[in-house]
Structure formats: C-alpha cells, structure tokens
mmCIF file of C-alpha atoms and ligand atoms in Angstrom:
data_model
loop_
_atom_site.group_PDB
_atom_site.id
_atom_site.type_symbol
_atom_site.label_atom_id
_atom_site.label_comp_id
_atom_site.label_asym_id
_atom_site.label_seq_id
_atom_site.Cartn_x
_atom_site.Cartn_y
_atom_site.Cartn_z
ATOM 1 C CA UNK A 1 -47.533 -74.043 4.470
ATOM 2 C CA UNK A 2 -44.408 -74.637 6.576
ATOM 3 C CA UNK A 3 -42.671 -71.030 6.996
ATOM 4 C CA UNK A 4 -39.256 -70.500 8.935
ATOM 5 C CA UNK A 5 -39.430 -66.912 10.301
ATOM 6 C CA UNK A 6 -35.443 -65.671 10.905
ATOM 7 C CA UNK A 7 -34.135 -62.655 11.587
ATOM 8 C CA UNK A 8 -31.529 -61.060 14.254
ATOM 9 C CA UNK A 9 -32.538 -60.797 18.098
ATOM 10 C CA UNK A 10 -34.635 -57.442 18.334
ATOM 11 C CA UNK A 11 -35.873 -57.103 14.791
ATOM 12 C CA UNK A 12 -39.350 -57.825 15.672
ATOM 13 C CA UNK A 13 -40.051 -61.325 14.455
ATOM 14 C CA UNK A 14 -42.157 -62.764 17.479
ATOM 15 C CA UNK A 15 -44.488 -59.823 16.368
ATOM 16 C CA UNK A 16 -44.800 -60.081 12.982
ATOM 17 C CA UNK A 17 -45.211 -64.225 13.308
ATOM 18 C CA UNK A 18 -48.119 -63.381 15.944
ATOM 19 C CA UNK A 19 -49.553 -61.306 13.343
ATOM 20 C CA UNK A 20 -49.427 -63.444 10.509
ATOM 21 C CA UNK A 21 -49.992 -66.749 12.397
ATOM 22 C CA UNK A 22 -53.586 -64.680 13.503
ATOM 23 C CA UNK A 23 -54.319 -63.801 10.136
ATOM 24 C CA UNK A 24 -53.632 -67.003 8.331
ATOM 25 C CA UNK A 25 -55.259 -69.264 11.224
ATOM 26 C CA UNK A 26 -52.109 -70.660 11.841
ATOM 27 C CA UNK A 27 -50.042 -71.673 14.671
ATOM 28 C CA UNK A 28 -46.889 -70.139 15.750
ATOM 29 C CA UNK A 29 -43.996 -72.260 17.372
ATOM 30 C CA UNK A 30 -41.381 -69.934 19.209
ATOM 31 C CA UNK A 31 -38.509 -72.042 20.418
ATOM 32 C CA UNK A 32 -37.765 -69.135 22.784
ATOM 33 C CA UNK A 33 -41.321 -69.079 24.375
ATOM 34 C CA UNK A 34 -41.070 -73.075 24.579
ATOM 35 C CA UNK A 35 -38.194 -72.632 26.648
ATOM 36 C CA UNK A 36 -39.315 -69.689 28.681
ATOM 37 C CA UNK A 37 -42.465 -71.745 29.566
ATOM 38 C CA UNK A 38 -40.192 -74.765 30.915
ATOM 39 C CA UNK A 39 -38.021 -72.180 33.061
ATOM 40 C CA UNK A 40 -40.908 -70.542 34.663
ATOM 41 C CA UNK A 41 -42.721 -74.182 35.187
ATOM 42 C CA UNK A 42 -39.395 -75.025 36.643
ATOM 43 C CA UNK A 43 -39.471 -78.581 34.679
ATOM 44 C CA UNK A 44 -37.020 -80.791 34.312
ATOM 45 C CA UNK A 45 -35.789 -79.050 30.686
ATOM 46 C CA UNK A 46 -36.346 -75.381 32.159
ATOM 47 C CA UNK A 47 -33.826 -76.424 35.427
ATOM 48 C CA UNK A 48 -31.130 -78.152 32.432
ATOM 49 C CA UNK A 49 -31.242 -74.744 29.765
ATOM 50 C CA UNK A 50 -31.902 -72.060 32.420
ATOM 51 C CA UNK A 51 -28.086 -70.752 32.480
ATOM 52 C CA UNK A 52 -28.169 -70.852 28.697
ATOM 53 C CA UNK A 53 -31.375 -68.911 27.877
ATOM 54 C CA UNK A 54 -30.454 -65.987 30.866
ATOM 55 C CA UNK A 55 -26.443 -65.301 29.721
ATOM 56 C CA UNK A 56 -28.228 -65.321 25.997
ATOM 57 C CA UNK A 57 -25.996 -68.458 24.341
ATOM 58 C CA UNK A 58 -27.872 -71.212 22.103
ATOM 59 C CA UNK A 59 -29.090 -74.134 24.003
ATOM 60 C CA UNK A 60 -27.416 -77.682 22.644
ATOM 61 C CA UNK A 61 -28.409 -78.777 19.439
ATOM 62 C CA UNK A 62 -29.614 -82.491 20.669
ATOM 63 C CA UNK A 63 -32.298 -80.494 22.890
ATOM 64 C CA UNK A 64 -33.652 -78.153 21.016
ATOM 65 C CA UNK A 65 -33.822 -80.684 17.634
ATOM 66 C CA UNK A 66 -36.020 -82.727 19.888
ATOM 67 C CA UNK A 67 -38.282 -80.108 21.311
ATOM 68 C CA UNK A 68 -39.080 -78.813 17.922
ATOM 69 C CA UNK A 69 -39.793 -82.589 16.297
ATOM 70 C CA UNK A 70 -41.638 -83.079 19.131
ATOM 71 C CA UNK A 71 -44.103 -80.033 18.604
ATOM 72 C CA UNK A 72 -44.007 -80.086 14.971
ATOM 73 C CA UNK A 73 -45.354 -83.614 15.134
ATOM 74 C CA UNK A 74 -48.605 -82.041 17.111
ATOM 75 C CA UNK A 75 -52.005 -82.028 15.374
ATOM 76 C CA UNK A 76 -52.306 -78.660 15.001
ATOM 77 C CA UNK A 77 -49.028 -78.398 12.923
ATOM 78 C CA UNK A 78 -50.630 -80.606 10.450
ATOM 79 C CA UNK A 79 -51.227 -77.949 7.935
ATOM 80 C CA UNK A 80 -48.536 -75.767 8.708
ATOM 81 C CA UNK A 81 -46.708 -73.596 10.798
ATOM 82 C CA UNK A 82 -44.139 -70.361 11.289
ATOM 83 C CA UNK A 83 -41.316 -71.581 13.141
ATOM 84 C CA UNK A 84 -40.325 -68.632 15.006
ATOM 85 C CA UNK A 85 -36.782 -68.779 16.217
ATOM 86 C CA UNK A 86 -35.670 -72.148 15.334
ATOM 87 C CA UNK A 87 -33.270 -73.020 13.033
ATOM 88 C CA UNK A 88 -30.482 -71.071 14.758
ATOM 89 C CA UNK A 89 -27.687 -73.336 13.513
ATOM 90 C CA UNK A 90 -27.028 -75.153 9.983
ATOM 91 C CA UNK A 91 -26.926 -78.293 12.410
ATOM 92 C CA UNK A 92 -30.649 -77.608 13.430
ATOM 93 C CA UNK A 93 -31.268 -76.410 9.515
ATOM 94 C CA UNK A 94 -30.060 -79.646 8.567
ATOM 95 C CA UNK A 95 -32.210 -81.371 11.245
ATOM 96 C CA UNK A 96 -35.260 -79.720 10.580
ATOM 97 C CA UNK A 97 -35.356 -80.388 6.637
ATOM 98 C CA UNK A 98 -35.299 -84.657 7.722
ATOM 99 C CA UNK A 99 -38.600 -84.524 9.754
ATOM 100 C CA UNK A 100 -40.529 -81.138 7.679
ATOM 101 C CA UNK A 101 -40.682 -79.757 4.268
ATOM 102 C CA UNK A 102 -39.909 -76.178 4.261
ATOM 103 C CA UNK A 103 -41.769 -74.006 2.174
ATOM 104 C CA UNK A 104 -40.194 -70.428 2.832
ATOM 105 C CA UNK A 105 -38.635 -68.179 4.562
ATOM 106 C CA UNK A 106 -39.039 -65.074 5.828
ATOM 107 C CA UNK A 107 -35.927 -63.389 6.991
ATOM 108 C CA UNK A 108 -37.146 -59.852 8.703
ATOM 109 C CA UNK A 109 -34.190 -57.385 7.880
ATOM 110 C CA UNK A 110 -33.255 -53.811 10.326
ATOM 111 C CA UNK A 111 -30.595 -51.870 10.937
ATOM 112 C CA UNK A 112 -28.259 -52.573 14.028
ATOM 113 C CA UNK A 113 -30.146 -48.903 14.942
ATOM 114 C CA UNK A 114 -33.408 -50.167 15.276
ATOM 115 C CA UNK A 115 -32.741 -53.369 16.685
ATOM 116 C CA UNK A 116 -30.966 -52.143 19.657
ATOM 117 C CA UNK A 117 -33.417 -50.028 20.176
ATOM 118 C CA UNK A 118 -36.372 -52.644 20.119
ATOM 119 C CA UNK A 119 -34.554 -54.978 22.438
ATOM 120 C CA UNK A 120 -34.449 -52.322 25.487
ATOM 121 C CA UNK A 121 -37.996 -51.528 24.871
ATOM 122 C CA UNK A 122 -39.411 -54.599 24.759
ATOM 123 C CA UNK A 123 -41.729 -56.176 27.858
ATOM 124 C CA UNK A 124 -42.976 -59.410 27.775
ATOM 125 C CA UNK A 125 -46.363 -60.930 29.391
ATOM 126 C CA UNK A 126 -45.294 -63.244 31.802
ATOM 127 C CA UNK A 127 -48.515 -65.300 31.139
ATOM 128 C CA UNK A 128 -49.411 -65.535 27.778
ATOM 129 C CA UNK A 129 -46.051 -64.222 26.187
ATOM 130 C CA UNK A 130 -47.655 -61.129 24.702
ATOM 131 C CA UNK A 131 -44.529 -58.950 23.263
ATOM 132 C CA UNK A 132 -45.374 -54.820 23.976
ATOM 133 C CA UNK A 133 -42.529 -52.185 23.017
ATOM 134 C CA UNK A 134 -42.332 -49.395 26.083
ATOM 135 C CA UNK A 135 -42.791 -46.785 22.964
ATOM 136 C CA UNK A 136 -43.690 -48.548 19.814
ATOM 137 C CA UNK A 137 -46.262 -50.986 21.427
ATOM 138 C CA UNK A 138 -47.446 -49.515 24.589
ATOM 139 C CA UNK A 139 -50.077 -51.643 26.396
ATOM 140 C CA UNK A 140 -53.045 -49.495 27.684
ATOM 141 C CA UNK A 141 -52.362 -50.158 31.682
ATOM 142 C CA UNK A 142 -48.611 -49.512 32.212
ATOM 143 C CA UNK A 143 -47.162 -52.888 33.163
ATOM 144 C CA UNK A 144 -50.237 -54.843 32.738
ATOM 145 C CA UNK A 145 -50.653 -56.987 29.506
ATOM 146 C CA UNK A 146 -54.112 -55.873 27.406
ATOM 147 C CA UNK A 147 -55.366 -59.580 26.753
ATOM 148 C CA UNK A 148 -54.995 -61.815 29.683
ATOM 149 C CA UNK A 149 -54.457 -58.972 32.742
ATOM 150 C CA UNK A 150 -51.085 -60.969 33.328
ATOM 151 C CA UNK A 151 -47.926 -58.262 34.703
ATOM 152 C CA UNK A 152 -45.656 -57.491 31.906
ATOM 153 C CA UNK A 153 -41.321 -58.017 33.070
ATOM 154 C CA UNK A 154 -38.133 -57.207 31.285
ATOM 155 C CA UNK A 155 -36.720 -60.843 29.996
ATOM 156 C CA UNK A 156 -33.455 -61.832 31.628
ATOM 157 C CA UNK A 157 -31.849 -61.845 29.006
ATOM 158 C CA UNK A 158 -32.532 -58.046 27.775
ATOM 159 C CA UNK A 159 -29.727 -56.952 30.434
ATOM 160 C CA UNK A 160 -26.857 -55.149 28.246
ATOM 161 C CA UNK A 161 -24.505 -57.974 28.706
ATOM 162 C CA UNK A 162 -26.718 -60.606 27.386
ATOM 163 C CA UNK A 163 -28.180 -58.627 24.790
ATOM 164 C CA UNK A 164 -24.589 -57.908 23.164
ATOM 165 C CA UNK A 165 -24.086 -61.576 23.635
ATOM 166 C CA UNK A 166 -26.872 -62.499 21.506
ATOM 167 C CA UNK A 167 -26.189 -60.444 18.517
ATOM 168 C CA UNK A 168 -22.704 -62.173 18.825
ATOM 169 C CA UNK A 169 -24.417 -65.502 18.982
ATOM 170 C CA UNK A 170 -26.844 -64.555 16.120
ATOM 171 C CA UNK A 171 -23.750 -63.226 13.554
ATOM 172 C CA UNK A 172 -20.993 -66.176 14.226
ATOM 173 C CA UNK A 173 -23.938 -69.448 14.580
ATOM 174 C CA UNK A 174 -27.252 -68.156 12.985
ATOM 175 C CA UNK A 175 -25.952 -65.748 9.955
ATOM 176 C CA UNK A 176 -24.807 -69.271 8.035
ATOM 177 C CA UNK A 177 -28.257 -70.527 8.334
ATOM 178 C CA UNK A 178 -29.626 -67.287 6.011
ATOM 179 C CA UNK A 179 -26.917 -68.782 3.240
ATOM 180 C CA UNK A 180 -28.023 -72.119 3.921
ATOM 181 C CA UNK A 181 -31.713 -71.274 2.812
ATOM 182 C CA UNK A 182 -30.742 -68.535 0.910
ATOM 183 C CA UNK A 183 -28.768 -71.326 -1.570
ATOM 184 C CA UNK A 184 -32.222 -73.725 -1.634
ATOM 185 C CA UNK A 185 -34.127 -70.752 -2.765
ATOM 186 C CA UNK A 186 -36.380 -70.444 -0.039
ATOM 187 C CA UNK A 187 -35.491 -67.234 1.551
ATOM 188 C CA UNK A 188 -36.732 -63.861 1.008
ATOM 189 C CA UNK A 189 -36.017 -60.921 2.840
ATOM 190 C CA UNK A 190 -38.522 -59.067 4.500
ATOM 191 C CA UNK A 191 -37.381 -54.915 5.508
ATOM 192 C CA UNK A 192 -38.767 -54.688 9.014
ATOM 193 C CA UNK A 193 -37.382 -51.137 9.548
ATOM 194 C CA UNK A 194 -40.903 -49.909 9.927
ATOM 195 C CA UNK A 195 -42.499 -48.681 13.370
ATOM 196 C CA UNK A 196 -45.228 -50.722 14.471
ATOM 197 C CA UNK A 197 -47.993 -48.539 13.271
ATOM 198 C CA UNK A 198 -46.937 -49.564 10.028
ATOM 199 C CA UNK A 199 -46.884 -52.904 10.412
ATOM 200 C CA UNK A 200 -48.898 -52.989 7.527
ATOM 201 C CA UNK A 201 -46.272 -52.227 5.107
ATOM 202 C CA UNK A 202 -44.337 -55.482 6.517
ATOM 203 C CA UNK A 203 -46.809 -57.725 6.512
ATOM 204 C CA UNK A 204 -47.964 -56.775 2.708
ATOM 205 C CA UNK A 205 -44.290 -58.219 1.887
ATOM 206 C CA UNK A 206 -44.358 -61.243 3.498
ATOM 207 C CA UNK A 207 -48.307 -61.895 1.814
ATOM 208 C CA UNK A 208 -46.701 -61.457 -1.394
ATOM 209 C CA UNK A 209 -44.325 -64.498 -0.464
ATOM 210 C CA UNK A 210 -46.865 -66.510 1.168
ATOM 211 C CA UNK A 211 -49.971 -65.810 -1.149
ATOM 212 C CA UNK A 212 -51.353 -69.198 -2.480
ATOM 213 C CA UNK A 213 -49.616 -70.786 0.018
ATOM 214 C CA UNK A 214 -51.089 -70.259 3.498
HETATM 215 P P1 AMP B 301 -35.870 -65.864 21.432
HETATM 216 O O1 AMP B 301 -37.111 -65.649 22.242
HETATM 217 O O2 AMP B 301 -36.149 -66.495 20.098
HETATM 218 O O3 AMP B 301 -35.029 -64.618 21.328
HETATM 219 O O4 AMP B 301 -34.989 -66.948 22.227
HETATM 220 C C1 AMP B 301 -34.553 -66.697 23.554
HETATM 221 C C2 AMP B 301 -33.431 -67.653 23.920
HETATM 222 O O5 AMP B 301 -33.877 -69.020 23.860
HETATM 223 C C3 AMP B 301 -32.202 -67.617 23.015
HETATM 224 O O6 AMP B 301 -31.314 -66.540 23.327
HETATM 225 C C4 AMP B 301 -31.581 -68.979 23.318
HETATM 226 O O7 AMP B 301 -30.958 -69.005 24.586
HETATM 227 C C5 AMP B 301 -32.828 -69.867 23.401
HETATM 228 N N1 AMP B 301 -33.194 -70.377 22.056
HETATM 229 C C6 AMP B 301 -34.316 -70.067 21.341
HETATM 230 N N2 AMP B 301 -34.330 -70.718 20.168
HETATM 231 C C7 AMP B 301 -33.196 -71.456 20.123
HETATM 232 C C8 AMP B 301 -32.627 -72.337 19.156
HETATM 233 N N3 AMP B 301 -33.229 -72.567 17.985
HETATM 234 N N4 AMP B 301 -31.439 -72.937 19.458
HETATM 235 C C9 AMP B 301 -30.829 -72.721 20.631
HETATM 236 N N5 AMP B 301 -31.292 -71.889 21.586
HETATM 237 C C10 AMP B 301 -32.473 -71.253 21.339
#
C-alpha cells in the first residue's frame, strides 16, 4: 500500500510513520531525513538546499520531485511505502500521482498547543535519525540515542525563528495539499493529540484506515 503521511511541522508524524512502517514491514521515505543525510554528507544536493532546510522554507519543487521518483523507484518501495513529509505542495501532489498510485492518507491532526510544544522538545540522532522528545520520549542516556549509541542534537531548524517560519510555510503551501487529497477521497484524519505513552490510541486509528491494505 502506498500511504502519504501529512500533518503540520511538530505534530509527531516522523514517529508515528517509524512506528507503523516497523509494524507493517514497510519502509519509510522522509524527504526531510533525505535531505538532512545530503547536508551532513556535504554532497553536491546537501551544499545546493542547505540555506533552505536551516531558515525552514520548502526546497524547489524540480529537486525534491526528483529525489522522491528517484527513491520511490527503489526495490524496496515495490510493495509500498509511507511517504513521510512529501507532498508539501499541490505542484509535488500533482507530481507524485504521475509516477505512484496513492492509496491513503493519513493526515495526523494537534492543536497549535501541542505542536509547539513537541517541536522544542524534540532531539534528533545524528546517525540513524532516531526522533526522542526531551519529556515525552526521553532516551535512557541523556544525549545519547538508545539504538545506535550515536549523540542526539537540536535540528537547525528548531531555533524559534525557523520554527515560526515553518508553520507559516506549512499553512500558506502545504494546507492546499490536505484539500487536494481531501477532494480524491483519500484522506483521513488521524487526532495525534495523545502523549507518546499512548501512542497506542493513534496508531489503532490509522490501522482502521490501513487494515486490508498494508
Ligand atoms: P521535515 O523533517 O519533514 O520537517 O523536513 C525538514 C525540512 O526539509 C523542511 O523544513 C524543508 O526545508 C525540507 N523539506 C522536507 N520535505 C520537503 C518537501 N516535500 N518539499 C520541500 N522541502 C522539503
């Protein structure tokens, strides 16, 4: 099954696509981490969308279509995927529906309350991408990420500046995309308002959606 998994900056969704992408043996593709990866490899796409990704503003259209095409067309996609991140714009919507059939998706729903407050907490593994919560998801070594050892950091774009810049991002360029699927039928809302210890309660919705499916 091919799921989109959308949802404003903060709400949670790398976390609850790790979860279900575990559980259903299938892969997730985060645009963001794709990009991360280049910047801290310091390749030739990481050194062109480095300015873009830190002040929190959508990279181009034309690179990020071709990134995604390019991984989607991977073996291990074959069977499916959740698309974490990406479409951000109708244009990459649009895109997207001309090289994969989309079969839902999931659009994880919080209050401007809870987001906020998820985005400040959050630290990142700076080798495997592992997503902890300073409260909510504490790792068991302060600073130190529980699967790989690597040292948890506070992304560049979580600074107060960029932060506010993404949510402005996310409403003018990424809140069309939700009508856009929502007008196909393919989008359900998922209410992510719960802490992580009940991350049960979200992932029971989204098995309803995807049950049969995946
Ligand atoms: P994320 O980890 O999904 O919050 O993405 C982090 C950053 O990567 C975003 O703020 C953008 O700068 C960039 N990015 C990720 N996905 C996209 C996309 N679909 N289109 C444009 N830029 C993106």
């Amino acid at each position: 099954m091919n799921v989109v998994i959308l949802g404003s900056p903060g709400v949670g969704k790398g976390t609850y696509a790790n979860f279900l992408s575990e559980k259903y043996n299938t892969p997730r593709i985060s645009t963001g981490d794709l990009f991360r990866e280049a910047i801290r490899d310091e390749t030739e796409l990481g050194k062109k969308i480095k300015d873009y990704v830190s002040r929190g503003d959508l990279v181009p259209d034309e690179i990020t279509i071709e990134l995604v095409k390019e991984r989607l067309e991977r073996d291990d996609c074959k069977n499916g995927f959740f698309l974490d991140g990406f479409p951000r714009t109708v244009v990459q919507a649009e895109a997207l529906e001309k090289f994969k059939k989309i079969d839902k998706v999931l659009n994880f729903v919080a209050s401007d309350r809870v987001v906020l407050s998820r985005l400040g907490g959050r630290r990142t593994c700076r080798e495997c991408g592992a997503i902890y919560h300073i409260k909510e998801i504490p790792p068991k070594v302060e600073g130190i990420c529980d699967f790989c050892g690597g040292k948890l950091y506070q992304r560049s774009d979580e600074t107060p500046q960029a932060i506010k810049n993404r949510l402005k991002v996310y409403r003018e360029k990424t809140k069309p995309v939700l009508d856009y699927f929502r007008k196909r039928g393919l989008l359900v809302d998922i209410d992510a308002k719960y802490p992580f210890e009940e991350i049960d309660k979200v992932i029971f919705q989204c098995e309803k959606h995807l049950q049969g499916w995946v």
